CSV table of C-alpha atoms in Angstrom, one decimal:
chain,number,residue,atom,x,y,z
F,1,SER,CA,100.9,84.6,86.0
F,2,GLN,CA,103.1,87.0,87.9
F,3,GLN,CA,103.2,86.6,91.6
F,4,GLY,CA,104.3,88.9,94.3
F,5,GLU,CA,103.6,92.3,92.9
F,6,GLU,CA,104.7,95.0,95.3
F,7,ASP,CA,104.0,98.6,96.0
F,8,PRO,CA,105.3,101.1,96.3
F,9,GLN,CA,108.2,100.6,93.9
F,10,ALA,CA,110.2,103.1,95.9
F,11,LEU,CA,109.7,104.6,99.3
F,12,SER,CA,111.7,107.5,100.9
F,13,ILE,CA,111.3,108.3,104.6
F,14,GLN,CA,113.1,109.9,107.4
F,15,GLU,CA,114.9,108.0,110.2
F,16,GLY,CA,112.4,107.1,113.0
F,17,GLU,CA,109.4,106.9,110.7
F,18,ASN,CA,107.6,103.7,109.9
F,19,ALA,CA,107.8,102.1,106.5
F,20,THR,CA,105.0,100.0,105.0
F,21,MET,CA,105.4,97.9,101.9
F,22,ASN,CA,102.6,95.8,100.3
F,23,CYS,CA,102.7,92.7,98.2
F,24,SER,CA,99.9,91.1,96.2
F,25,TYR,CA,99.8,87.7,94.6
F,26,LYS,CA,97.5,85.7,92.4
F,27,THR,CA,97.4,82.0,93.3
F,28,SER,CA,97.0,80.0,96.5
F,29,ILE,CA,100.1,79.8,98.6
F,30,ASN,CA,101.8,77.7,101.2
F,31,ASN,CA,103.7,80.6,102.7
F,32,LEU,CA,104.9,84.1,101.9
F,33,GLN,CA,108.4,85.3,102.7
F,34,TRP,CA,110.0,88.7,102.9
F,35,TYR,CA,113.7,89.3,102.0
F,36,ARG,CA,116.0,92.2,102.1
F,37,GLN,CA,118.8,92.9,99.6
F,38,ASN,CA,121.4,95.5,100.1
F,39,SER,CA,122.7,97.0,96.9
F,40,GLY,CA,124.6,94.4,94.8
F,41,ARG,CA,124.5,91.8,97.5
F,42,GLY,CA,122.7,88.6,98.3
F,43,LEU,CA,119.3,88.3,100.0
F,44,VAL,CA,118.7,88.1,103.7
F,45,HIS,CA,115.6,86.2,104.9
F,46,LEU,CA,113.5,88.4,107.2
F,47,ILE,CA,110.4,86.6,108.0
F,48,LEU,CA,108.1,83.8,106.8
F,49,ILE,CA,104.4,83.7,107.3
F,50,ARG,CA,102.3,80.7,106.6
F,51,SER,CA,98.9,80.7,104.8
F,52,ASN,CA,97.1,79.9,108.1
F,53,GLU,CA,98.7,82.8,109.9
F,54,ARG,CA,97.5,86.4,109.9
F,55,GLU,CA,100.3,88.3,111.6
F,56,LYS,CA,103.8,87.8,112.6
F,57,HIS,CA,106.4,89.9,114.4
F,58,SER,CA,110.1,89.9,114.5
F,59,GLY,CA,111.9,92.7,116.3
F,60,ARG,CA,110.9,95.9,114.4
F,61,LEU,CA,109.2,94.0,111.7
F,62,ARG,CA,105.5,93.2,111.5
F,63,VAL,CA,104.1,91.1,108.6
F,64,THR,CA,100.4,90.6,107.9
F,65,LEU,CA,98.8,88.2,105.5
F,66,ASP,CA,95.3,88.4,104.1
F,67,THR,CA,94.7,85.3,102.0
F,68,SER,CA,91.2,86.4,101.1
F,69,LYS,CA,92.7,89.5,99.4
F,70,LYS,CA,95.8,87.7,98.4
F,71,SER,CA,98.0,90.4,99.9
F,72,SER,CA,100.6,90.9,102.5
F,73,SER,CA,102.3,93.9,104.1
F,74,LEU,CA,105.6,94.4,105.8
F,75,LEU,CA,105.9,97.2,108.4
F,76,ILE,CA,109.2,98.4,109.6
F,77,THR,CA,108.8,100.5,112.7
F,78,ALA,CA,111.2,103.2,113.9
F,79,SER,CA,113.3,102.9,110.7
F,80,ARG,CA,117.0,103.5,110.7
F,81,ALA,CA,119.4,104.5,107.9
F,82,ALA,CA,120.7,101.0,108.0
F,83,ASP,CA,117.3,99.7,106.8
F,84,THR,CA,118.0,101.3,103.4
F,85,ALA,CA,117.7,98.4,101.0
F,86,SER,CA,115.4,96.7,98.5
F,87,TYR,CA,112.7,94.5,100.0
F,88,PHE,CA,111.1,91.6,98.2
F,89,CYS,CA,108.2,89.4,98.9
F,90,ALA,CA,108.3,85.9,97.6
F,91,VAL,CA,105.5,83.4,97.5
F,92,ASN,CA,105.8,79.7,98.0
F,93,ALA,CA,102.9,78.3,96.1
F,94,GLY,CA,101.1,75.3,97.5
F,95,GLY,CA,101.6,72.0,95.7
F,96,THR,CA,105.2,72.6,94.7
F,97,SER,CA,107.5,69.9,96.2
F,98,TYR,CA,110.7,71.8,96.0
F,99,GLY,CA,109.8,75.0,97.9
F,100,LYS,CA,110.1,77.1,94.7
F,101,LEU,CA,109.9,80.8,95.4
F,102,THR,CA,108.4,83.5,93.0
F,103,PHE,CA,109.7,86.9,93.8
F,104,GLY,CA,107.9,90.3,93.5
F,105,GLN,CA,109.5,93.3,91.8
F,106,GLY,CA,110.6,94.7,95.1
F,107,THR,CA,110.4,98.0,97.0
F,108,ILE,CA,113.4,100.2,97.2
F,109,LEU,CA,113.5,101.8,100.7
F,110,THR,CA,115.6,104.8,101.4
F,111,VAL,CA,115.8,106.0,105.0
F,112,HIS,CA,117.4,109.4,105.4
F,113,PRO,CA,119.3,110.1,108.6
Y,1,GLY,CA,124.3,78.7,110.7
Y,2,ALA,CA,122.9,78.2,107.2
Y,3,VAL,CA,125.6,80.0,105.3
Y,4,VAL,CA,125.8,79.8,101.5
Y,5,SER,CA,128.9,81.0,99.6
Y,6,GLN,CA,129.4,81.7,96.0
Y,7,HIS,CA,132.6,81.8,94.0
Y,8,PRO,CA,133.7,83.9,92.3
Y,9,SER,CA,132.0,87.1,93.5
Y,10,ARG,CA,132.6,88.8,90.2
Y,11,VAL,CA,134.0,87.7,86.9
Y,12,ILE,CA,134.7,89.4,83.6
Y,13,CYS,CA,135.1,87.2,80.5
Y,14,LYS,CA,135.3,87.5,76.8
Y,15,SER,CA,132.4,86.7,74.6
Y,16,GLY,CA,132.4,83.0,73.6
Y,17,THR,CA,134.1,81.7,76.7
Y,18,SER,CA,132.5,79.6,79.4
Y,19,VAL,CA,132.2,80.6,83.0
Y,20,LYS,CA,131.6,78.4,86.0
Y,21,ILE,CA,130.0,79.7,89.2
Y,22,GLU,CA,130.1,77.6,92.4
Y,23,CYS,CA,127.5,77.6,95.1
Y,24,ARG,CA,128.4,75.9,98.4
Y,25,SER,CA,126.4,75.3,101.6
Y,26,LEU,CA,129.0,75.7,104.3
Y,27,ASP,CA,127.4,74.3,107.4
Y,28,PHE,CA,124.5,72.3,106.3
Y,29,GLN,CA,123.5,69.7,103.6
Y,30,ALA,CA,121.4,71.2,100.9
Y,31,THR,CA,119.3,68.6,99.0
Y,32,THR,CA,117.9,71.4,96.8
Y,33,MET,CA,119.7,74.4,95.4
Y,34,PHE,CA,118.2,77.1,93.2
Y,35,TRP,CA,119.8,79.4,90.7
Y,36,TYR,CA,118.4,82.9,90.0
Y,37,ARG,CA,119.5,85.8,87.8
Y,38,GLN,CA,118.8,89.4,88.5
Y,39,PHE,CA,119.2,92.3,86.1
Y,40,PRO,CA,119.9,95.8,87.5
Y,41,LYS,CA,117.0,97.2,89.5
Y,42,GLN,CA,114.9,94.2,88.8
Y,43,SER,CA,113.6,91.2,90.7
Y,44,LEU,CA,115.1,87.7,90.9
Y,45,MET,CA,114.1,85.3,88.2
Y,46,LEU,CA,114.3,81.6,89.0
Y,47,MET,CA,116.4,79.9,86.3
Y,48,ALA,CA,116.5,76.3,87.6
Y,49,THR,CA,116.0,74.0,90.6
Y,50,SER,CA,118.8,71.6,91.3
Y,51,ASN,CA,118.5,68.4,93.3
Y,52,GLU,CA,121.5,66.5,94.4
Y,53,GLY,CA,122.3,63.6,92.2
Y,54,SER,CA,119.6,64.3,89.6
Y,55,LYS,CA,119.1,66.5,86.6
Y,56,ALA,CA,118.2,70.1,87.2
Y,57,THR,CA,114.7,71.4,86.4
Y,58,TYR,CA,114.8,74.5,84.2
Y,59,GLU,CA,112.2,77.2,84.1
Y,60,GLN,CA,110.4,78.0,80.9
Y,61,GLY,CA,112.6,80.1,78.6
Y,62,VAL,CA,115.9,79.1,80.2
Y,63,GLU,CA,118.2,77.2,77.8
Y,64,LYS,CA,119.5,74.1,79.5
Y,65,ASP,CA,122.3,73.7,77.1
Y,66,LYS,CA,123.5,77.2,77.7
Y,67,PHE,CA,123.2,77.2,81.5
Y,68,LEU,CA,124.6,73.9,82.7
Y,69,ILE,CA,123.9,73.0,86.3
Y,70,ASN,CA,125.6,70.2,88.2
Y,71,HIS,CA,124.7,69.3,91.8
Y,72,ALA,CA,127.1,66.5,92.5
Y,73,SER,CA,127.1,66.7,96.3
Y,74,LEU,CA,124.9,67.9,99.1
Y,75,THR,CA,127.1,71.0,99.6
Y,76,LEU,CA,128.0,72.0,96.1
Y,77,SER,CA,126.1,73.1,92.9
Y,78,THR,CA,127.7,74.7,89.9
Y,79,LEU,CA,126.3,76.8,87.1
Y,80,THR,CA,128.3,77.0,83.9
Y,81,VAL,CA,127.4,79.7,81.4
Y,82,THR,CA,128.5,78.3,78.1
Y,83,SER,CA,129.6,80.4,75.2
Y,84,ALA,CA,128.8,83.5,77.1
Y,85,HIS,CA,127.6,86.6,75.3
Y,86,PRO,CA,127.1,90.2,76.5
Y,87,GLU,CA,123.4,89.6,77.1
Y,88,ASP,CA,124.3,87.0,79.7
Y,89,SER,CA,125.8,89.7,81.8
Y,90,SER,CA,123.9,89.7,85.0
Y,91,PHE,CA,123.9,89.0,88.7
Y,92,TYR,CA,123.6,85.3,89.4
Y,93,ILE,CA,122.4,84.2,92.8
Y,94,CYS,CA,122.1,80.7,94.3
Y,95,SER,CA,120.2,79.6,97.2
Y,96,ALA,CA,119.9,76.4,99.2
Y,97,SER,CA,117.1,75.0,101.2
Y,98,VAL,CA,117.4,72.8,104.3
Y,99,GLY,CA,115.2,69.8,103.9
Y,100,ILE,CA,113.2,68.8,106.9
Y,101,SER,CA,112.1,65.2,107.0
Y,102,GLY,CA,108.5,64.9,106.0
Y,103,ARG,CA,108.0,68.6,105.6
Y,104,PHE,CA,108.0,71.1,102.8
Y,105,LYS,CA,111.3,72.9,102.3
Y,106,GLU,CA,110.4,76.4,103.3
Y,107,THR,CA,113.2,78.9,103.9
Y,108,GLN,CA,115.9,79.4,101.3
Y,109,TYR,CA,119.4,80.7,102.3
Y,110,PHE,CA,121.0,82.8,99.6
Y,111,GLY,CA,124.5,83.2,98.5
Y,112,PRO,CA,126.1,86.7,98.1
Y,113,GLY,CA,125.8,86.5,94.3
Y,114,THR,CA,128.2,86.5,91.4
Y,115,ARG,CA,128.3,89.5,89.0
Y,116,LEU,CA,129.1,88.4,85.5
Y,117,LEU,CA,130.2,90.8,82.8
Y,118,VAL,CA,130.7,89.5,79.3
Y,119,LEU,CA,132.7,91.8,77.0
């Protein structure tokens, strides 16, 4: 089954505004991670939230996790043009011994200066 | 810390030839490396999980004879696309996880990717 479905698929905002991206998944998880990918580049790890955590902050990033709804959200506050990128959630399903990640389809964020 | 490199960054080859992509962990030992492919504007699809010194575990639908993976050392894994065809053209990304004794490997560190174009 597909994991890590995200919405919206694309988000366009003005600099200074907040951006919220959502991720839903289907099975139990060990943790959920968010990554950023600039066009044609590798992925940058942003934040990891474990299944027993509900909220986590890192700088301008805030991630929430609701295991009862099998969903997570990534909030970027006071966005900047440099935040323009694709954002992916990835779930690390419980029980896998090698930390395998299953990625969502991603949200393309465009921040206009 | 936790830097992963890939070489080459891009490669163009003729149909029928083989291409080798290297993935190196530069400042840590990676017991597990992962290989993904990504088509334009799509997500990453895991191809295989590679453990140092053992055979790779391939995901369903990935041909192991076409995508040869070797993980000969704790800092190097290679992916060889054999007899490449135009449909193999894609962005190939590797990642490495840092094993923590007694704990689940959690964060993966990604390489910058290799863009393969098969003519």
